[in-house]
Amino acid sequence: DTEVTQTPKHLVMGMTNKKSLKCEQHMGHRAMYWYKQKAKKPPELMFVYSYEKLSINESVPSRFSPECPNSSLLNLHLHALQPEDSALYLCASSQDRGVWNQPQHFGDGTRLSIL
Amino acid sequence: GDSVTQMEGPVTLSEEAFLTINCTYTATGYPSLFWYVQYPGEGLQLLLKATKADDKGSNKGFEATYRKETTSFHLEKGSVQVSDSAVYFCALSLEGAQKLVFGQGTRLTINP
């Protein structure tokens, strides 16, 4: 069983909709990550939160808006997405962003389709 | 820049065959190295890791040794099973950095 829980598992939305992806972990990790994964490609980092503060934004378009309400939760708010944003969105967590030899733990992802 | 290169796939083997998936890296410092596995419809799972030269990571019959002299971290398994069919990613992280650098992934299919 994965220790990082993502909801929903699947999401279909129109280009004018607003929706949110949710991620939760209860391992006491203080770093959380959003990745985007296209088919047959490795994950691409989008955002990193460390101690509930945004520490990395990989030049992600503003139609993606991350939020970290507390140390266990991470949200990704979506608005006015484009068809090319269809992908698997993965959340991950790790002990601390500075602990470079600790692995990241991934959720099973949300498969997003934009109509 | 820092990078990871994996052998191109897809790789198809018969059950009980020996597996090697090659991984080499380029890094400015001394990275930690990881193998992640992604089963169909799932996220990535950590398979094994090594944090310094000559360390051997192992899990579920898979092994990989951190070779600083050849900048490699090849994944091996002596006898694969159908259930090992998945995509395998080699990755590195560097001290002070906040991100994983992934290879392109190798799709492995094991036939009964």
XYZ file of N, CA and C in Angstrom:
681
model
N 0.835 -1.193 0.000
C 0.000 0.000 0.000
C 0.877 1.254 0.000
N 0.506 2.229 -0.848
C 1.278 3.443 -0.915
C 1.018 4.284 0.318
N 2.054 5.004 0.781
C 1.920 5.836 1.972
C 1.596 7.265 1.606
N 1.595 7.564 0.324
C 1.186 8.864 -0.184
C -0.112 8.648 -0.952
N -1.161 9.309 -0.518
C -2.496 9.090 -1.078
C -2.904 10.271 -1.931
N -3.291 9.978 -3.169
C -3.722 11.036 -4.081
C -5.176 10.824 -4.477
N -5.917 11.916 -4.529
C -7.298 11.873 -5.014
C -7.565 13.056 -5.926
N -8.429 12.874 -6.939
C -8.997 11.601 -7.364
C -7.984 10.777 -8.159
N -8.315 9.554 -8.486
C -7.434 8.726 -9.310
C -7.540 9.117 -10.780
N -8.724 9.515 -11.188
C -8.952 9.947 -12.563
C -9.756 11.242 -12.541
N -9.477 12.117 -13.499
C -10.216 13.373 -13.596
C -10.304 13.771 -15.059
N -11.543 14.038 -15.483
C -11.775 14.554 -16.822
C -12.390 15.935 -16.656
N -11.813 16.914 -17.312
C -12.335 18.272 -17.173
C -12.237 19.036 -18.489
N -13.134 19.996 -18.634
C -13.096 20.866 -19.784
C -12.104 21.989 -19.563
N -11.785 22.692 -20.625
C -10.755 23.730 -20.551
C -11.180 24.925 -19.707
N -12.476 25.061 -19.451
C -12.921 26.213 -18.657
C -13.179 25.847 -17.188
N -13.031 24.577 -16.870
C -13.339 24.141 -15.498
C -12.242 24.539 -14.515
N -12.625 24.519 -13.227
C -11.668 24.629 -12.125
C -11.782 23.377 -11.286
N -10.670 22.752 -11.026
C -10.655 21.546 -10.204
C -9.386 21.553 -9.356
N -9.327 20.633 -8.387
C -8.150 20.509 -7.541
C -7.743 19.057 -7.388
N -6.441 18.837 -7.360
C -5.875 17.533 -7.030
C -5.386 17.589 -5.583
N -5.552 16.467 -4.894
C -5.170 16.447 -3.479
C -4.158 15.337 -3.221
N -3.285 15.596 -2.252
C -2.238 14.651 -1.867
C -2.092 14.708 -0.359
N -1.933 13.529 0.243
C -1.812 13.451 1.703
C -0.757 12.424 2.078
N 0.063 12.781 3.055
C 1.031 11.809 3.599
C 1.077 11.956 5.115
N 1.285 10.828 5.787
C 1.340 10.830 7.252
C 2.621 10.170 7.724
N 3.715 10.435 6.989
C 5.014 9.869 7.368
C 5.866 10.891 8.114
N 5.304 12.090 8.352
C 6.077 13.130 9.020
C 7.089 13.794 8.114
N 6.942 13.597 6.802
C 7.860 14.221 5.857
C 7.609 15.717 5.769
N 8.699 16.470 5.561
C 8.568 17.915 5.529
C 8.775 18.501 4.143
N 9.049 17.664 3.161
C 9.162 18.124 1.776
C 8.126 17.382 0.946
N 7.435 18.126 0.091
C 6.433 17.525 -0.795
C 6.588 18.096 -2.193
N 6.239 17.266 -3.180
C 6.567 17.565 -4.569
C 5.359 17.281 -5.459
N 5.230 18.071 -6.527
C 4.326 17.747 -7.630
C 5.159 17.484 -8.882
N 4.793 16.380 -9.565
C 5.419 16.026 -10.836
C 4.325 15.852 -11.887
N 4.715 16.066 -13.132
C 3.865 15.757 -14.268
C 4.559 14.673 -15.085
N 3.805 13.626 -15.467
C 4.397 12.547 -16.254
C 3.566 12.289 -17.498
N 4.176 12.469 -18.644
C 3.550 12.117 -19.918
C 3.898 10.656 -20.225
N 3.108 10.075 -21.115
C 3.274 8.658 -21.438
C 4.690 8.371 -21.945
N 5.273 7.315 -21.418
C 6.586 6.808 -21.832
C 7.716 7.795 -21.548
N 7.499 8.682 -20.587
C 8.515 9.653 -20.200
C 8.747 9.585 -18.695
N 9.897 10.073 -18.223
C 10.080 10.162 -16.772
C 9.272 11.315 -16.202
N 9.058 11.318 -14.885
C 8.349 12.452 -14.267
C 9.151 13.741 -14.431
N 8.418 14.852 -14.600
C 9.027 16.179 -14.656
C 8.611 16.955 -13.420
N 9.584 17.485 -12.716
C 9.283 18.233 -11.503
C 8.535 19.522 -11.834
N 7.486 19.786 -11.023
C 6.747 21.048 -11.179
C 7.021 21.981 -9.999
N 6.738 21.499 -8.787
C 6.847 22.323 -7.579
C 7.455 21.500 -6.443
N 8.148 22.227 -5.543
C 8.640 21.638 -4.307
C 8.212 22.538 -3.152
N 7.654 21.908 -2.125
C 7.370 22.601 -0.873
C 8.274 22.021 0.208
N 8.824 22.916 1.004
C 9.639 22.508 2.130
C 9.144 23.247 3.361
N 8.785 22.495 4.379
C 8.224 23.088 5.597
C 7.080 24.054 5.253
N 6.235 23.580 4.359
C 5.007 24.257 3.945
C 5.232 25.539 3.163
N 6.458 25.784 2.748
C 6.739 26.961 1.929
C 7.203 26.511 0.549
N 6.747 27.230 -0.471
C 7.149 26.902 -1.826
C 8.625 27.229 -2.010
N 9.414 26.224 -2.389
C 10.840 26.474 -2.553
C 11.288 26.345 -4.005
N 10.549 25.629 -4.819
C 10.883 25.525 -6.239
C 9.601 25.589 -7.065
N 9.626 26.415 -8.083
C 8.602 26.442 -9.131
C 9.374 26.335 -10.439
N 9.224 25.210 -11.125
C 9.969 24.969 -12.346
C 9.323 25.665 -13.544
N 9.104 26.972 -13.392
C 8.525 27.775 -14.490
C 7.223 27.171 -15.001
N 6.388 26.763 -14.066
C 5.116 26.142 -14.420
C 4.096 27.249 -14.747
N 3.292 27.056 -15.784
C 2.273 28.081 -16.125
C 1.341 28.350 -14.960
N 0.851 29.580 -14.887
C 0.037 30.003 -13.745
C -1.320 29.314 -13.689
N -1.702 28.602 -14.732
C -2.958 27.848 -14.671
C -2.852 26.666 -13.680
N -1.645 26.377 -13.230
C -1.417 25.412 -12.151
C -1.045 26.204 -10.899
N -1.767 26.004 -9.807
C -1.516 26.760 -8.588
C -1.399 25.796 -7.414
N -0.210 25.652 -6.842
C -0.051 24.731 -5.723
C -0.409 25.391 -4.397
N -0.710 24.530 -3.435
C -1.029 25.017 -2.090
C -0.637 23.945 -1.096
N -0.060 24.347 0.027
C 0.311 23.392 1.074
C -0.308 23.866 2.387
N -1.537 23.447 2.695
C -2.243 23.951 3.877
C -1.575 23.548 5.202
N -0.960 22.369 5.223
C -0.220 21.934 6.408
C 0.806 20.900 5.980
N 1.537 20.388 6.935
C 2.676 19.533 6.587
C 2.262 18.194 5.993
N 0.991 17.839 6.094
C 0.541 16.544 5.580
C -0.182 16.644 4.246
N -0.578 17.837 3.858
C -1.445 18.011 2.703
C -0.796 18.867 1.632
N -1.069 18.490 0.403
C -0.597 19.275 -0.741
C -1.704 19.262 -1.787
N -2.049 20.438 -2.269
C -3.075 20.554 -3.296
C -2.480 21.134 -4.571
N -3.123 20.823 -5.682
C -2.777 21.463 -6.949
C -4.071 21.928 -7.592
N -4.244 23.256 -7.646
C -5.449 23.839 -8.202
C -5.253 24.069 -9.693
N -6.290 23.682 -10.439
C -6.215 23.692 -11.901
C -7.280 24.632 -12.456
N -6.897 25.445 -13.414
C -7.862 26.374 -14.017
C -7.456 26.681 -15.443
N -8.422 26.580 -16.339
C -8.205 26.927 -17.750
C -7.067 26.123 -18.357
N -7.100 24.826 -18.138
C -6.030 23.975 -18.669
C -6.182 23.765 -20.170
N -5.092 23.347 -20.775
C -5.024 23.079 -22.200
C -4.954 21.579 -22.457
N -5.327 21.116 -23.648
C -5.267 19.667 -23.931
C -3.888 19.069 -23.674
N -2.832 19.834 -23.892
C -1.486 19.293 -23.671
C -1.154 19.092 -22.202
N -2.037 19.561 -21.321
C -1.848 19.325 -19.886
C -2.338 17.948 -19.458
N -2.951 17.226 -20.360
C -3.375 15.853 -20.045
C -2.138 15.014 -19.737
N -2.153 14.372 -18.571
C -0.968 13.624 -18.111
C -1.307 12.936 -16.800
N -0.336 12.210 -16.278
C -0.410 11.650 -14.930
C 0.290 12.638 -13.994
N -0.408 13.073 -12.949
C 0.173 14.010 -11.988
C 0.500 13.242 -10.712
N 1.769 13.270 -10.365
C 2.276 12.503 -9.239
C 2.666 13.431 -8.103
N 2.306 13.024 -6.921
C 2.736 13.703 -5.702
C 3.801 12.825 -5.044
N 4.760 13.462 -4.395
C 5.787 12.709 -3.675
C 6.135 13.453 -2.399
N 6.731 12.740 -1.473
C 7.206 13.374 -0.251
C 8.551 12.770 0.123
N 9.316 13.541 0.897
C 10.574 13.032 1.434
C 10.814 13.660 2.786
N 11.748 13.077 3.493
C 11.978 13.471 4.882
C 12.213 14.969 4.986
N 13.089 15.475 4.132
C 13.443 16.894 4.142
C 14.137 17.161 2.823
N 13.895 18.278 2.219
C 14.515 18.559 0.927
C 16.030 18.595 1.026
N 16.554 18.869 2.201
C 17.994 18.938 2.336
C 18.651 17.590 2.578
N 17.835 16.580 2.852
C 18.397 15.254 3.116
C 18.484 14.518 1.792
N 19.564 14.749 1.082
C 19.691 14.359 -0.315
C 19.755 12.854 -0.516
N 20.117 12.100 0.535
C 20.234 10.656 0.354
C 18.977 9.915 0.782
N 17.922 10.645 1.110
C 16.650 10.012 1.435
C 15.771 9.967 0.196
N 15.111 8.842 -0.038
C 14.315 8.722 -1.256
C 13.019 9.505 -1.171
N 12.454 9.769 -2.320
C 11.116 10.322 -2.390
C 10.109 9.173 -2.471
N 8.984 9.356 -1.805
C 7.906 8.377 -1.803
C 6.767 8.938 -2.651
N 6.356 8.169 -3.625
C 5.371 8.638 -4.599
C 3.983 8.054 -4.326
N 2.967 8.857 -4.645
C 1.613 8.341 -4.719
C 1.364 7.679 -6.066
N 0.162 7.139 -6.242
C -0.183 6.465 -7.489
C -0.639 7.426 -8.585
N -0.810 8.687 -8.230
C -1.073 9.685 -9.247
C -2.539 9.915 -9.535
N -2.800 11.051 -10.180
C -4.104 11.374 -10.743
C -3.932 11.446 -12.245
N -4.726 10.649 -12.968
C -4.671 10.697 -14.431
C -5.662 11.748 -14.901
N -5.148 12.803 -15.475
C -5.942 13.969 -15.863
C -6.122 13.999 -17.369
N -7.371 14.160 -17.792
C -7.675 14.305 -19.220
C -8.408 15.616 -19.421
N -7.912 16.424 -20.357
C -8.521 17.719 -20.668
C -9.232 17.600 -22.005
N -10.542 17.902 -21.974
C -11.328 17.784 -23.203
C -11.305 19.092 -23.993
N 25.644 19.718 -17.314
C 24.719 19.556 -16.206
C 24.643 18.110 -15.768
N 23.951 17.896 -14.657
C 23.790 16.535 -14.138
C 22.803 15.762 -15.007
N 23.108 14.513 -15.262
C 22.232 13.718 -16.119
C 22.387 12.233 -15.829
N 21.373 11.480 -16.257
C 21.359 10.031 -16.125
C 21.008 9.436 -17.489
N 21.767 8.444 -17.899
C 21.523 7.773 -19.171
C 21.248 6.298 -18.915
N 20.103 5.838 -19.396
C 19.741 4.427 -19.266
C 19.759 3.768 -20.625
N 19.949 2.455 -20.604
C 19.882 1.726 -21.864
C 18.484 1.862 -22.443
N 18.438 1.942 -23.756
C 17.151 2.113 -24.403
C 16.372 0.816 -24.362
N 15.080 0.940 -24.222
C 14.243 -0.237 -24.274
C 13.456 -0.244 -25.564
N 12.389 -0.996 -25.612
C 11.989 -1.922 -24.553
C 12.869 -3.168 -24.506
N 12.897 -3.788 -23.339
C 13.631 -5.021 -23.136
C 12.621 -6.143 -22.914
N 12.760 -7.210 -23.658
C 11.874 -8.374 -23.531
C 12.703 -9.600 -23.221
N 12.338 -10.277 -22.147
C 13.052 -11.481 -21.709
C 12.067 -12.582 -21.405
N 12.584 -13.783 -21.357
C 11.785 -14.923 -20.905
C 11.929 -15.075 -19.397
N 10.921 -15.668 -18.794
C 10.956 -15.902 -17.352
C 12.215 -16.689 -16.989
N 12.809 -16.348 -15.850
C 14.020 -16.966 -15.302
C 15.291 -16.512 -15.996
N 15.204 -15.607 -16.941
C 16.407 -15.067 -17.582
C 17.122 -14.110 -16.636
N 18.405 -13.832 -16.953
C 19.204 -12.859 -16.207
C 18.949 -11.473 -16.776
N 18.794 -10.513 -15.885
C 18.488 -9.140 -16.304
C 19.621 -8.194 -15.956
N 19.981 -7.363 -16.915
C 20.817 -6.193 -16.656
C 20.202 -4.998 -17.354
N 20.025 -3.920 -16.623
C 19.627 -2.635 -17.214
C 20.738 -1.649 -16.870
N 21.375 -1.125 -17.905
C 22.516 -0.239 -17.692
C 22.088 1.183 -17.341
N 22.840 1.796 -16.434
C 22.604 3.177 -16.032
C 23.960 3.828 -15.780
N 24.203 4.952 -16.429
C 25.401 5.739 -16.162
C 24.974 7.167 -15.859
N 25.814 7.873 -15.145
C 25.435 9.217 -14.735
C 26.578 10.194 -14.935
N 26.207 11.458 -15.006
C 27.146 12.575 -14.998
C 26.704 13.512 -13.901
N 27.619 13.833 -12.977
C 27.243 14.690 -11.852
C 28.447 15.512 -11.429
N 28.159 16.716 -10.948
C 29.230 17.616 -10.533
C 29.758 17.268 -9.141
N 28.973 16.555 -8.344
C 29.395 16.183 -7.007
C 29.327 14.688 -6.829
N 28.976 14.269 -5.617
C 28.866 12.845 -5.305
C 27.397 12.539 -5.020
N 26.707 12.013 -6.032
C 25.265 11.842 -5.877
C 24.879 10.615 -5.067
N 23.654 10.627 -4.588
C 22.979 9.394 -4.197
C 22.284 8.861 -5.443
N 22.223 7.535 -5.540
C 21.664 6.891 -6.731
C 20.485 6.001 -6.342
N 19.491 5.982 -7.203
C 18.251 5.264 -6.916
C 17.779 4.514 -8.159
N 17.113 3.399 -7.931
C 16.292 2.760 -8.938
C 14.846 2.782 -8.453
N 13.976 3.306 -9.320
C 12.541 3.295 -9.067
C 11.878 2.387 -10.104
N 10.756 1.776 -9.703
C 9.993 0.938 -10.623
C 8.563 1.447 -10.685
N 8.012 1.435 -11.878
C 6.630 1.886 -12.078
C 5.848 0.770 -12.764
N 4.936 0.167 -12.021
C 4.061 -0.853 -12.579
C 2.897 -0.181 -13.299
N 2.277 -0.860 -14.244
C 1.196 -0.233 -15.020
C 0.115 0.362 -14.131
N -0.240 1.608 -14.406
C -1.316 2.262 -13.676
C -0.956 2.725 -12.274
N 0.315 2.683 -11.938
C 0.730 3.059 -10.586
C 1.776 4.178 -10.620
N 2.079 4.684 -9.416
C 3.162 5.642 -9.282
C 4.506 4.938 -9.194
N 5.534 5.702 -8.878
C 6.876 5.134 -8.780
C 7.098 4.578 -7.379
N 7.765 3.426 -7.336
C 8.139 2.839 -6.056
C 9.657 2.758 -5.993
N 10.214 3.097 -4.842
C 11.649 2.936 -4.675
C 11.987 1.452 -4.678
N 12.922 1.061 -5.538
C 13.360 -0.328 -5.587
C 14.612 -0.521 -4.734
N 15.594 0.351 -4.910
C 16.805 0.280 -4.106
C 17.573 1.579 -4.239
N 18.546 1.759 -3.343
C 19.335 2.979 -3.388
C 20.758 2.695 -2.912
N 21.668 3.617 -3.252
C 23.038 3.576 -2.755
C 23.502 5.016 -2.607
N 24.184 5.306 -1.507
C 24.504 6.698 -1.226
C 25.989 7.023 -1.320
N 26.844 6.015 -1.476
C 28.260 6.323 -1.649
C 28.917 5.225 -2.470
N 30.111 5.535 -2.930
C 30.832 4.627 -3.825
C 31.010 3.257 -3.179
N 30.809 2.224 -4.009
C 30.947 0.805 -3.658
C 29.787 0.268 -2.825
N 28.832 1.128 -2.470
C 27.623 0.626 -1.819
C 26.873 -0.267 -2.789
N 26.259 -1.318 -2.257
C 25.370 -2.154 -3.059
C 23.977 -2.037 -2.484
N 23.017 -1.620 -3.312
C 21.623 -1.630 -2.920
C 20.983 -2.923 -3.386
N 20.054 -3.462 -2.588
C 19.388 -4.692 -3.002
C 17.979 -4.738 -2.438
N 17.097 -5.378 -3.207
C 15.705 -5.501 -2.788
C 14.990 -6.423 -3.769
N 14.193 -7.330 -3.277
C 13.357 -8.225 -4.090
C 14.177 -8.966 -5.143
N 15.411 -9.304 -4.851
C 16.260 -10.032 -5.788
C 17.014 -9.141 -6.757
N 16.716 -7.859 -6.772
C 17.429 -6.888 -7.605
C 18.638 -6.354 -6.840
N 19.700 -6.053 -7.595
C 20.904 -5.482 -7.005
C 21.470 -4.422 -7.928
N 22.159 -3.438 -7.327
C 22.907 -2.464 -8.112
C 24.045 -1.956 -7.256
N 25.231 -1.795 -7.853
C 26.414 -1.341 -7.122
C 26.841 0.016 -7.646
N 27.071 0.944 -6.748
C 27.503 2.309 -7.061
C 28.979 2.249 -7.454
N 29.263 2.455 -8.743
C 30.635 2.399 -9.256
C 31.072 3.805 -9.632
N 31.896 4.388 -8.764
C 32.344 5.764 -9.006
C 33.300 5.830 -10.194
N 34.152 4.794 -10.336
C 35.175 4.843 -11.384
C 34.574 4.777 -12.780
N 33.422 4.123 -12.903
C 32.757 4.035 -14.205
C 31.481 4.866 -14.234
N 31.210 5.614 -13.181
C 29.970 6.405 -13.016
C 28.758 5.601 -13.460
N 28.609 4.427 -12.849
C 27.516 3.553 -13.259
C 26.757 3.007 -12.053
N 25.547 2.546 -12.325
C 24.680 1.971 -11.283
C 23.737 0.995 -11.994
N 24.298 -0.061 -12.545
C 23.542 -1.011 -13.353
C 22.652 -1.888 -12.480
N 21.434 -2.107 -12.942
C 20.471 -2.934 -12.213
C 20.558 -4.372 -12.715
N 20.608 -5.335 -11.789
C 20.697 -6.744 -12.167
C 19.723 -7.584 -11.343
N 19.267 -8.667 -11.953
C 18.484 -9.676 -11.246
C 18.789 -11.023 -11.882
N 18.999 -12.010 -11.051
C 19.446 -13.302 -11.554
C 18.378 -14.096 -12.283
N 17.126 -13.946 -11.895
C 16.062 -14.757 -12.481
C 14.769 -13.944 -12.436
N 14.386 -13.406 -13.576
C 13.217 -12.513 -13.586
C 11.919 -13.311 -13.649
N 10.862 -12.657 -13.186
C 9.531 -13.234 -13.192
C 8.598 -12.354 -14.008
N 7.480 -12.923 -14.412
C 6.496 -12.149 -15.178
C 6.092 -10.898 -14.413
N 6.003 -11.019 -13.086
C 5.582 -9.894 -12.252
C 6.601 -8.752 -12.214
N 7.784 -8.958 -12.758
C 8.791 -7.882 -12.836
C 8.555 -6.959 -14.025
N 7.598 -7.284 -14.865
C 7.286 -6.440 -16.020
C 6.846 -5.058 -15.534
N 7.550 -4.030 -15.961
C 7.319 -2.671 -15.465
C 8.275 -1.738 -16.207
N 8.208 -0.457 -15.835
C 9.186 0.515 -16.324
C 10.140 0.831 -15.176
N 11.418 0.814 -15.454
C 12.447 1.032 -14.443
C 13.165 2.358 -14.728
N 13.263 3.191 -13.676
C 13.921 4.493 -13.789
C 15.141 4.537 -12.873
N 16.256 4.925 -13.437
C 17.449 5.230 -12.658
C 17.423 6.733 -12.364
N 17.862 7.122 -11.165
C 17.790 8.540 -10.795
C 18.924 8.879 -9.845
N 19.271 10.161 -9.818
C 20.277 10.640 -8.871
C 19.777 11.883 -8.151
N 20.338 12.117 -6.986
C 20.123 13.382 -6.300
C 21.457 13.829 -5.721
N 21.624 15.147 -5.676
C 22.878 15.723 -5.215
C 22.668 16.490 -3.923
N 23.692 16.491 -3.073
C 23.609 17.211 -1.812
C 23.358 18.683 -2.077
N 22.359 19.209 -1.366
C 22.018 20.616 -1.547
C 20.990 20.854 -2.621
N 20.783 19.867 -3.483
C 19.767 20.012 -4.530
C 18.432 19.524 -3.981
N 17.381 19.891 -4.633
C 16.051 19.542 -4.150
C 15.299 18.680 -5.139
N 16.016 18.151 -6.117
C 15.289 17.427 -7.139
C 16.006 16.143 -7.505
N 15.193 15.192 -7.996
C 15.722 13.971 -8.574
C 15.970 14.214 -10.063
N 17.074 13.680 -10.560
C 17.343 13.681 -12.001
C 17.104 12.260 -12.485
N 16.143 12.093 -13.378
C 15.744 10.768 -13.851
C 16.387 10.442 -15.190
N 16.649 9.154 -15.394
C 16.900 8.657 -16.735
C 15.582 8.550 -17.481
N 15.657 8.133 -18.745
C 14.468 8.106 -19.592
C 13.549 6.926 -19.310
N 14.004 5.978 -18.521
C 13.184 4.821 -18.215
C 13.422 3.682 -19.189
N 13.316 2.458 -18.694
C 13.449 1.261 -19.524
C 12.243 0.377 -19.268
N 11.503 0.120 -20.340
C 10.326 -0.747 -20.219
C 10.765 -2.191 -20.332
N 10.421 -2.990 -19.334
C 10.797 -4.406 -19.273
C 9.546 -5.264 -19.377
N 9.574 -6.215 -20.287
C 8.484 -7.182 -20.420
C 9.060 -8.574 -20.260
N 8.456 -9.344 -19.364
C 8.884 -10.732 -19.135
C 7.787 -11.656 -19.641
N 8.157 -12.522 -20.560
C 7.209 -13.497 -21.116
C 7.316 -14.829 -20.382
N 6.144 -15.486 -20.158
C 6.177 -16.774 -19.455
C 6.822 -17.863 -20.301
